[in-house]
Amino acid sequence: MVATGPSQAAGGMPLPGPRTRMHVWFMRVCAGIVVWTCLVQLFAVGHLWRRPRLPSAPGSSPPPGPWNPTRVFFGRVGGDAALPNLSIRTQEPPHAPPPQLPSRIYKSNGFLKVSCNGGLNQMRAAGSFQICDMVTVARFLNLTLVIPELDKKSFWADPSNFEDIFDVRHFINSLRDQVHIVKRIPKKFGQNASNSSLVMPPVSWSNEKYYLQQILPLFNKFKLIHFNRTDARLANNGLPVELQKLRCRVNYHALRFTPQIEALGSKLVKILLGRGHFVALHLRYEMDMLAFSGCTHGCSIEEAEELKRMRYAYPWWREKEIDSEAKRLQGLCPLTPEETALVLKALGIKNNTQIYIASGEIYGGDRRLTALRAAFPKLVRKEMLLDPEDLHQFQNHSSQMAALDYMVSIASDVFIPTYDGNMGKVVEGHRRYLGFKKSILLDRRNLVKLVDLHKNKTLSWDAFVSAVRQAHEGRFGQPTCRKVVTDKPKEEDYFYANPHECLVNVTDCHGPGNSSAVG
């Protein structure tokens, strides 16, 4: 019998040597790594494509079927139709930035400082301007953005700083992969550095070519440019899609309120939801709006004179003599509380519906709310729902108080603005972004004529209801393309009211067959 060597098995077959076994083991390990890597990638891609369904609010109904505005909002014509039993349907907003973003590395061409005009809603980018637009400009021109400074000299006289309203750390960190943001101007740009800085307003409604061709070359001479009037806006349309999406990202992700405002706003929303469904009514019938718009319908002679004196007291307001009735008939005035009560009833909102007034102090006080409260007894304001101690820290800070109304308006079942000003526009756009939550966009020009016909008994109640509902069948914030008016940006739809480039379920608004453009 012949003995077998160490490399031979009993049957005469050679045994694998140490190198061969190591090679097999190594190949198995590599194959395992590849397989697990593929599985992880497939799992991640699946999460990206699968849109999560967020739980509805406690007590809410399942999401309804195909939406029919007449069925959802309206009941029998002339009848006592109930507010729809809507669930709070939010969705994961598209284009949400991932956490812990890496810093974007680029050579900065200089520093951009901006001053924001007006109240919270201007700062929040309503009407396509302010902070969101200036972040976009800084990104496009490779600039370093200084935390914006807020208006303290206008009618609102709010002493709040940016950090009193918005979470600065979140703002900086959430945009670090796009633009470098600093809290203050470097010391080298002191009072004696006038030769290296320039103060100027940008041209309104400009596109990216204006900033590239007119503004960027200025940084060859000046290392700091201060835009001292940023109600001048980026164009609504014609910008590259990536810039439009950045405007959305800033507005809906980077601009987060301070923890104090978020906590109190959430508490307010929880109280309202605990009482059932609710409508957020942006009743823009405040003294500043009436004075500067010249809308005095429903006011006494003494009140009209008071509003006129206030308008003349502010020299920066150009329009002094205003024909109130002519402006109202053109649909350029906010609805009065009395007109609003009639319209809400005609829209089929039941009288036991909870209605939250999202606005400041109503001109004329409780006296002007008499008709609205008689029609809807569950009329509430934040001052009625929160303890005085809760609101004490926000007193005399109109922008911080408006932030609470903003949060409630976003969370409401239905949002109804009585004027399409900045607050109405920005909330409308935000609700579209959150899955086209229902907003009733009132046709004031049509409504004031119908209200007048009903009041002088030319139009019966049933005919009034039918006409109001017919006028608003397509005005619920549903998916649509922005209206474009060539060379008349003030007459077209504002970007932030309908940022269709950032929305799901919106067809191609730039392809052939798009009828949104107006010559």
Coordinates of C-alpha atoms in Angstrom, one line a residue:
M1 CA 0.0 0.0 0.0
V2 CA 1.5 3.3 -1.1
A3 CA 1.2 6.2 1.4
T4 CA -0.5 9.3 0.1
G5 CA 1.2 12.7 0.4
P6 CA -0.2 15.7 2.1
S7 CA -1.5 17.1 -1.2
Q8 CA -3.4 14.0 -2.1
A9 CA -6.7 12.6 -0.8
A10 CA -7.3 8.9 -0.1
G11 CA -8.9 8.5 -3.5
G12 CA -5.9 9.9 -5.2
M13 CA -7.5 13.4 -5.9
P14 CA -5.2 16.3 -5.1
L15 CA -6.2 18.4 -2.1
P16 CA -6.4 22.2 -2.5
G17 CA -3.4 23.9 -1.2
P18 CA -3.4 26.9 1.2
R19 CA -3.3 29.5 -1.6
T20 CA -6.2 27.8 -3.5
R21 CA -8.4 27.8 -0.3
M22 CA -7.5 31.4 0.4
H23 CA -8.5 32.3 -3.2
V24 CA -11.9 30.6 -2.9
W25 CA -12.6 32.2 0.4
F26 CA -11.6 35.6 -1.0
M27 CA -13.9 35.2 -4.0
R28 CA -16.8 34.2 -1.7
V29 CA -16.3 37.3 0.5
C30 CA -16.2 39.6 -2.5
A31 CA -19.4 38.0 -4.0
G32 CA -21.1 38.4 -0.6
I33 CA -20.2 42.1 -0.5
V34 CA -21.4 42.7 -4.0
V35 CA -24.8 41.0 -3.3
W36 CA -25.3 42.9 -0.1
T37 CA -24.4 46.2 -1.7
C38 CA -26.9 45.6 -4.5
L39 CA -29.6 44.8 -1.9
V40 CA -28.9 47.9 0.0
Q41 CA -29.0 50.0 -3.2
L42 CA -32.3 48.5 -4.2
F43 CA -33.8 49.1 -0.8
A44 CA -32.7 52.8 -0.9
V45 CA -34.0 53.3 -4.4
G46 CA -37.3 51.7 -3.4
H47 CA -37.6 54.3 -0.6
L48 CA -36.9 57.1 -2.9
W49 CA -39.6 56.1 -5.4
R50 CA -42.2 55.1 -2.8
R51 CA -43.9 58.2 -1.4
P52 CA -44.7 57.5 2.3
R53 CA -48.3 58.0 3.5
L54 CA -48.4 60.1 6.6
P55 CA -51.0 59.2 9.2
S56 CA -54.1 61.3 9.2
A57 CA -55.1 63.4 12.2
P58 CA -56.9 61.5 14.9
G59 CA -60.6 61.2 14.1
S60 CA -60.2 62.1 10.5
S61 CA -61.8 60.1 7.7
P62 CA -59.9 58.1 5.1
P63 CA -58.7 60.1 2.0
P64 CA -61.7 60.6 -0.3
G65 CA -61.8 59.3 -3.9
P66 CA -61.5 61.4 -7.0
W67 CA -62.0 65.1 -6.1
N68 CA -65.1 66.8 -7.3
P69 CA -65.2 70.4 -6.1
T70 CA -69.0 70.7 -6.4
R71 CA -69.5 67.4 -4.5
V72 CA -66.8 68.1 -1.9
F73 CA -67.6 71.7 -0.9
F74 CA -71.2 72.3 -2.0
G75 CA -74.5 70.8 -1.0
R76 CA -78.0 71.4 -2.3
V77 CA -78.3 74.9 -3.8
G78 CA -79.9 77.1 -1.3
G79 CA -79.6 74.4 1.4
D80 CA -77.7 74.1 4.6
A81 CA -74.7 72.2 3.2
A82 CA -72.1 70.9 5.6
L83 CA -68.4 71.4 5.4
P84 CA -66.8 68.3 3.9
N85 CA -65.4 65.7 6.2
L86 CA -61.9 66.2 4.9
S87 CA -58.9 64.4 6.2
I88 CA -55.6 66.2 6.7
R89 CA -53.8 64.9 3.6
T90 CA -50.2 65.9 3.6
Q91 CA -47.5 64.2 1.7
E92 CA -43.7 64.1 1.8
P93 CA -42.8 67.3 -0.1
P94 CA -40.7 66.7 -3.2
H95 CA -37.0 67.7 -3.4
A96 CA -36.5 67.5 0.4
P97 CA -32.8 68.0 1.2
P98 CA -31.1 65.0 2.9
P99 CA -29.7 65.5 6.4
Q100 CA -26.1 66.4 7.2
L101 CA -25.3 68.0 3.9
P102 CA -21.7 68.4 2.9
S103 CA -20.6 72.0 2.4
R104 CA -20.3 73.2 -1.2
I105 CA -16.8 74.3 -1.9
Y106 CA -16.4 77.3 -4.2
K107 CA -14.5 80.5 -4.5
S108 CA -16.7 83.3 -3.4
N109 CA -17.0 86.3 -5.6
G110 CA -18.0 88.6 -2.7
F111 CA -20.5 89.2 0.0
L112 CA -24.2 89.9 -0.5
K113 CA -26.2 91.7 2.2
V114 CA -30.0 92.1 1.8
S115 CA -32.6 94.2 3.7
C116 CA -36.1 92.7 3.7
N117 CA -39.1 95.1 3.4
G118 CA -42.5 94.7 5.0
G119 CA -44.0 92.1 7.3
L120 CA -43.5 88.4 7.7
N121 CA -45.1 87.4 4.5
Q122 CA -42.8 89.6 2.4
M123 CA -39.9 88.0 4.2
R124 CA -41.3 84.6 3.7
A125 CA -41.1 85.2 -0.1
A126 CA -44.7 85.8 -0.9
G127 CA -45.0 87.3 -4.4
S128 CA -41.7 85.7 -5.5
F129 CA -39.2 87.8 -3.6
Q130 CA -37.1 88.5 -0.5
I131 CA -35.0 85.9 1.3
C132 CA -35.7 82.9 -1.1
D133 CA -34.9 85.0 -4.2
M134 CA -31.7 86.4 -2.6
V135 CA -30.5 82.9 -1.6
T136 CA -31.0 81.9 -5.2
V137 CA -29.1 84.9 -6.5
A138 CA -26.2 84.2 -4.1
R139 CA -26.1 80.6 -5.3
F140 CA -26.2 81.5 -9.0
L141 CA -23.4 84.2 -8.7
N142 CA -21.2 82.2 -6.2
L143 CA -21.5 84.8 -3.5
T144 CA -21.4 84.6 0.3
L145 CA -24.8 85.5 1.8
V146 CA -25.1 87.5 5.0
I147 CA -28.1 86.6 7.2
P148 CA -30.8 89.1 6.0
E149 CA -31.7 92.1 8.1
L150 CA -35.4 92.8 8.6
D151 CA -37.4 95.9 8.2
K152 CA -37.9 98.0 11.4
K153 CA -38.9 101.3 10.0
S154 CA -42.1 100.6 8.1
F155 CA -45.7 100.8 9.4
W156 CA -45.3 97.5 11.3
A157 CA -42.4 98.9 13.4
D158 CA -41.5 95.3 14.5
P159 CA -38.2 95.2 16.3
S160 CA -37.7 91.5 15.5
N161 CA -34.5 90.3 13.9
F162 CA -34.1 87.3 11.6
E163 CA -33.1 85.1 14.4
D164 CA -36.2 86.1 16.4
I165 CA -38.4 84.5 13.7
F166 CA -36.4 81.9 11.9
D167 CA -34.1 79.1 13.1
V168 CA -30.7 80.5 11.9
R169 CA -28.8 77.3 12.5
H170 CA -31.2 75.2 10.5
F171 CA -31.3 77.9 7.7
I172 CA -27.5 77.8 7.4
N173 CA -27.0 74.1 7.7
S174 CA -29.9 73.1 5.3
L175 CA -28.4 75.2 2.5
R176 CA -24.7 74.5 3.1
D177 CA -24.5 72.4 0.0
Q178 CA -25.7 75.3 -2.1
V179 CA -24.4 78.6 -0.7
H180 CA -22.2 79.8 2.1
I181 CA -24.1 81.9 4.7
V182 CA -22.6 83.9 7.5
K183 CA -24.3 85.6 10.4
R184 CA -22.7 89.0 10.1
I185 CA -20.5 91.0 7.8
P186 CA -16.8 90.5 8.4
K187 CA -15.1 93.2 10.4
K188 CA -13.0 94.3 7.5
F189 CA -16.2 95.8 6.0
G190 CA -16.5 98.4 8.7
Q191 CA -17.6 102.0 8.3
N192 CA -14.3 103.0 6.8
A193 CA -14.6 100.4 4.0
S194 CA -17.0 102.4 1.8
N195 CA -14.7 102.0 -1.2
S196 CA -15.2 98.3 -1.1
S197 CA -19.0 98.2 -0.7
L198 CA -21.9 99.3 -2.7
V199 CA -25.5 100.0 -1.7
M200 CA -28.2 99.6 -4.4
P201 CA -31.6 98.2 -5.2
P202 CA -31.8 95.4 -7.8
V203 CA -34.2 95.8 -10.7
S204 CA -37.6 94.3 -10.2
W205 CA -38.7 91.1 -12.1
S206 CA -35.2 90.4 -13.4
N207 CA -34.1 87.0 -14.7
E208 CA -30.8 85.3 -14.1
K209 CA -29.2 87.1 -17.1
Y210 CA -29.6 90.5 -15.4
Y211 CA -27.7 89.3 -12.3
L212 CA -25.1 87.6 -14.4
Q213 CA -24.5 90.5 -16.7
Q214 CA -25.2 93.5 -14.6
I215 CA -24.6 92.6 -10.9
L216 CA -21.7 90.0 -11.1
P217 CA -19.3 92.4 -12.8
L218 CA -19.8 94.9 -9.9
F219 CA -18.0 92.4 -7.6
N220 CA -14.8 93.1 -9.6
K221 CA -14.8 96.5 -7.9
F222 CA -16.9 95.9 -4.7
K223 CA -16.5 93.0 -2.4
L224 CA -19.7 93.7 -0.6
I225 CA -23.0 94.7 -2.2
H226 CA -26.0 95.7 -0.1
F227 CA -29.4 95.2 -1.7
N228 CA -31.4 97.8 0.3
R229 CA -34.8 97.1 -1.3
T230 CA -35.4 93.4 -2.0
D231 CA -39.1 93.7 -2.7
A232 CA -37.6 93.9 -6.1
R233 CA -38.2 90.4 -7.3
L234 CA -36.8 87.6 -9.5
A235 CA -38.9 86.9 -12.5
N236 CA -41.8 84.6 -12.1
N237 CA -41.1 82.7 -15.2
G238 CA -38.3 81.9 -17.7
L239 CA -35.7 80.9 -15.0
P240 CA -33.8 77.6 -15.2
V241 CA -35.7 74.8 -13.5
E242 CA -32.9 74.2 -11.0
L243 CA -33.1 77.8 -9.8
Q244 CA -36.9 77.5 -9.4
K245 CA -36.5 74.4 -7.4
L246 CA -33.9 76.1 -5.2
R247 CA -36.5 78.9 -4.5
C248 CA -38.9 76.2 -3.3
R249 CA -36.3 74.5 -1.2
V250 CA -35.4 77.7 0.6
N251 CA -39.1 78.6 1.2
Y252 CA -40.4 75.1 2.2
H253 CA -37.4 73.6 3.9
A254 CA -34.7 76.1 4.9
L255 CA -37.0 78.8 6.4
R256 CA -38.1 77.1 9.6
F257 CA -39.6 79.2 12.5
T258 CA -37.8 79.3 15.8
P259 CA -38.5 76.5 18.3
Q260 CA -40.5 78.8 20.4
I261 CA -42.8 79.8 17.5
E262 CA -43.0 76.2 16.2
A263 CA -44.0 75.0 19.7
L264 CA -46.7 77.5 20.2
G265 CA -48.0 77.2 16.7
S266 CA -48.2 73.4 17.1
K267 CA -50.1 73.9 20.3
L268 CA -52.6 76.2 18.6
V269 CA -53.1 73.7 15.7
K270 CA -53.6 70.9 18.2
I271 CA -56.3 72.9 20.1
L272 CA -58.1 73.6 16.8
L273 CA -57.9 70.0 15.6
G274 CA -59.1 68.8 19.0
R275 CA -62.4 70.7 18.3
G276 CA -62.8 69.2 14.8
H277 CA -62.3 70.4 11.3
F278 CA -61.6 74.1 10.8
V279 CA -61.4 76.7 8.1
A280 CA -58.5 79.3 8.2
L281 CA -60.0 82.7 7.1
H282 CA -57.4 85.3 6.2
L283 CA -59.6 88.2 6.8
R284 CA -57.4 91.0 5.5
Y285 CA -59.5 93.8 6.9
E286 CA -56.8 95.6 9.0
M287 CA -56.0 99.3 9.3
D288 CA -52.8 99.3 7.2
M289 CA -54.5 97.4 4.3
L290 CA -57.5 99.7 4.2
A291 CA -55.4 102.8 4.5
F292 CA -52.8 102.0 1.8
S293 CA -55.3 100.4 -0.6
G294 CA -57.8 103.2 -0.1
C295 CA -60.6 100.7 0.3
T296 CA -63.2 102.2 2.6
H297 CA -66.4 100.4 1.6
G298 CA -68.5 99.8 4.7
C299 CA -66.6 102.4 6.8
S300 CA -68.1 105.5 8.3
I301 CA -67.1 109.0 7.0
E302 CA -64.9 109.4 10.1
E303 CA -63.2 106.1 9.6
A304 CA -62.5 106.9 5.9
E305 CA -60.9 110.2 6.9
E306 CA -58.8 108.5 9.5
L307 CA -57.6 106.0 6.9
K308 CA -56.8 108.8 4.5
R309 CA -54.8 110.7 7.1
M310 CA -52.8 107.6 7.8
R311 CA -52.0 107.2 4.1
Y312 CA -50.8 110.7 3.9
A313 CA -48.7 110.3 7.0
Y314 CA -46.4 107.9 5.2
P315 CA -44.5 109.8 2.4
W316 CA -43.1 106.6 0.9
W317 CA -46.7 105.6 -0.1
R318 CA -47.1 107.1 -3.6
E319 CA -50.8 106.7 -4.2
K320 CA -52.7 109.3 -2.0
E321 CA -56.1 110.0 -3.7
I322 CA -57.9 106.8 -4.3
D323 CA -61.5 106.1 -5.6
S324 CA -62.6 103.4 -3.2
E325 CA -65.7 102.3 -5.0
A326 CA -64.0 102.1 -8.4
K327 CA -61.3 100.0 -6.9
R328 CA -63.8 97.7 -5.2
L329 CA -65.7 97.1 -8.4
Q330 CA -62.4 96.1 -10.1
G331 CA -61.9 93.4 -7.4
L332 CA -58.9 95.2 -5.9
C333 CA -60.2 95.5 -2.3
P334 CA -60.4 92.9 0.4
L335 CA -63.9 91.7 1.2
T336 CA -65.5 93.3 4.2
P337 CA -66.4 91.0 7.1
E338 CA -70.1 91.4 6.2
E339 CA -69.5 90.4 2.6
T340 CA -67.3 87.5 3.7
A341 CA -70.2 86.2 5.9
L342 CA -72.5 86.1 2.8
V343 CA -69.9 84.5 0.6
L344 CA -69.1 81.7 3.1
K345 CA -72.7 80.9 3.5
A346 CA -73.2 80.8 -0.2
L347 CA -70.2 78.4 -0.6
G348 CA -72.1 75.9 1.6
I349 CA -70.0 76.2 4.8
K350 CA -72.3 75.1 7.7
N351 CA -72.9 77.5 10.5
N352 CA -71.4 75.2 13.1
T353 CA -68.1 75.2 11.3
Q354 CA -65.0 76.3 13.3
I355 CA -63.5 79.3 11.6
Y356 CA -60.1 80.7 12.6
I357 CA -59.4 84.3 11.8
A358 CA -55.8 84.4 10.6
S359 CA -55.1 88.1 10.7
G360 CA -54.2 91.0 12.9
E361 CA -56.6 93.4 14.6
I362 CA -59.7 93.9 12.5
Y363 CA -60.4 97.5 11.8
G364 CA -63.5 98.5 13.7
G365 CA -63.0 95.8 16.3
D366 CA -65.8 93.4 17.3
R367 CA -68.4 95.7 15.9
R368 CA -67.3 94.8 12.4
L369 CA -67.3 91.1 13.2
T370 CA -71.0 91.1 14.3
A371 CA -72.4 89.7 11.1
L372 CA -69.7 87.1 10.6
R373 CA -70.1 85.9 14.2
A374 CA -73.9 85.7 13.9
A375 CA -73.5 83.5 10.8
F376 CA -70.7 81.4 12.3
P377 CA -70.7 81.4 16.1
K378 CA -67.6 79.2 16.3
L379 CA -65.4 82.2 15.2
V380 CA -62.1 82.0 17.0
R381 CA -58.8 83.8 17.1
K382 CA -55.5 82.9 18.7
E383 CA -56.1 85.3 21.6
M384 CA -59.2 83.2 22.4
L385 CA -57.5 79.8 22.3
L386 CA -54.2 80.5 24.0
D387 CA -53.4 81.8 27.5
P388 CA -52.2 85.4 27.8
E389 CA -48.9 84.1 29.2
D390 CA -48.3 82.1 26.0
L391 CA -48.7 85.2 23.8
H392 CA -46.9 87.6 26.1
Q393 CA -43.5 86.9 24.5
F394 CA -44.9 87.8 21.1
Q395 CA -46.7 91.0 22.0
N396 CA -45.6 94.0 19.9
H397 CA -43.9 91.6 17.5
S398 CA -46.3 91.5 14.5
S399 CA -44.1 89.2 12.4
Q400 CA -43.9 86.6 15.2
M401 CA -47.7 86.8 15.7
A402 CA -48.2 86.4 12.0
A403 CA -46.0 83.3 12.1
L404 CA -48.6 81.6 14.3
D405 CA -51.3 82.5 11.8
Y406 CA -49.2 81.1 9.0
M407 CA -48.8 77.8 10.8
V408 CA -52.5 77.5 11.4
S409 CA -53.3 78.5 7.8
I410 CA -51.0 75.7 6.5
A411 CA -52.6 73.1 8.8
S412 CA -56.2 74.0 8.2
D413 CA -58.7 71.8 6.3
V414 CA -59.6 74.7 4.1
F415 CA -57.8 78.1 3.6
I416 CA -59.8 81.1 2.4
P417 CA -58.1 84.5 1.8
T418 CA -60.4 87.5 1.4
Y419 CA -57.6 89.3 -0.5
D420 CA -54.8 87.9 -2.7
G421 CA -52.1 89.8 -0.9
N422 CA -48.7 88.4 0.2
M423 CA -50.1 86.2 3.0
G424 CA -52.8 84.7 0.7
K425 CA -50.3 84.0 -2.1
V426 CA -47.6 82.4 0.0
V427 CA -50.0 80.2 1.9
E428 CA -51.8 79.1 -1.3
G429 CA -48.4 78.0 -2.8
H430 CA -47.3 76.3 0.4
R431 CA -50.6 74.3 0.5
R432 CA -50.1 73.3 -3.1
Y433 CA -46.6 72.1 -2.3
L434 CA -48.0 70.0 0.6
G435 CA -50.2 67.9 -1.7
F436 CA -52.7 70.5 -3.1
K437 CA -54.5 71.1 0.2
K438 CA -57.8 72.9 -0.5
S439 CA -57.7 76.7 -0.8
I440 CA -60.7 78.6 -2.0
L441 CA -59.4 81.5 -4.1
L442 CA -62.2 84.1 -4.1
D443 CA -63.1 86.0 -7.3
R444 CA -63.6 89.3 -5.6
R445 CA -64.5 91.2 -8.8
N446 CA -67.3 88.8 -9.5
L447 CA -68.4 88.6 -5.9
V448 CA -68.8 92.2 -5.1
K449 CA -71.2 92.6 -8.1
L450 CA -73.2 89.5 -6.9
V451 CA -73.3 90.8 -3.3
D452 CA -74.6 94.2 -4.4
L453 CA -77.3 92.5 -6.6
H454 CA -78.4 90.4 -3.7
K455 CA -78.5 93.3 -1.3
N456 CA -80.6 95.4 -3.5
K457 CA -82.9 92.4 -3.9
T458 CA -82.3 92.0 -7.6
L459 CA -80.8 88.6 -7.0
S460 CA -82.6 86.0 -4.8
W461 CA -80.7 84.0 -2.3
D462 CA -80.9 80.8 -4.3
A463 CA -79.7 82.6 -7.5
F464 CA -76.9 84.2 -5.5
V465 CA -75.8 80.9 -4.1
S466 CA -75.8 79.3 -7.6
A467 CA -73.9 82.2 -9.1
V468 CA -71.2 82.2 -6.3
R469 CA -70.6 78.5 -6.6
Q470 CA -70.5 78.5 -10.4
A471 CA -67.9 81.3 -10.2
H472 CA -65.6 79.2 -8.0
E473 CA -65.8 75.8 -9.5
G474 CA -62.2 75.9 -10.7
R475 CA -60.7 78.0 -7.9
F476 CA -59.6 75.5 -5.3
G477 CA -55.9 75.4 -5.6
Q478 CA -55.9 72.4 -7.8
P479 CA -52.9 71.5 -10.1
T480 CA -52.6 74.0 -12.9
C481 CA -49.9 76.0 -14.7
R482 CA -49.2 79.6 -13.9
K483 CA -50.7 82.3 -16.1
V484 CA -47.9 84.1 -18.0
V485 CA -48.5 87.7 -19.2
T486 CA -45.7 88.8 -21.4
D487 CA -43.9 92.0 -20.2
K488 CA -46.5 92.4 -17.4
P489 CA -45.2 90.5 -14.5
K490 CA -47.6 92.2 -12.0
E491 CA -50.6 90.8 -13.9
E492 CA -49.4 87.2 -14.1
D493 CA -49.5 84.5 -11.4
Y494 CA -46.8 84.8 -8.9
F495 CA -44.2 82.0 -8.7
Y496 CA -44.7 81.4 -4.9
A497 CA -48.5 81.2 -5.3
N498 CA -48.1 78.3 -7.7
P499 CA -44.5 76.9 -8.0
H500 CA -45.5 74.3 -10.5
E501 CA -41.9 73.4 -11.3
C502 CA -41.6 72.0 -7.8
L503 CA -45.0 70.2 -7.7
V504 CA -46.1 66.6 -8.4
N505 CA -49.2 65.9 -10.5
V506 CA -48.6 69.0 -12.7
T507 CA -48.3 68.4 -16.4
D508 CA -45.5 69.9 -18.5
C509 CA -46.2 73.7 -18.4
H510 CA -43.5 74.5 -20.9
G511 CA -44.2 72.0 -23.6
P512 CA -46.3 72.4 -26.8
G513 CA -50.0 73.0 -26.2
N514 CA -49.5 75.0 -23.1
S515 CA -52.2 77.7 -23.1
S516 CA -51.2 79.5 -20.0
A517 CA -49.3 82.2 -21.9
V518 CA -51.1 85.5 -22.5
G519 CA -49.8 87.9 -25.1

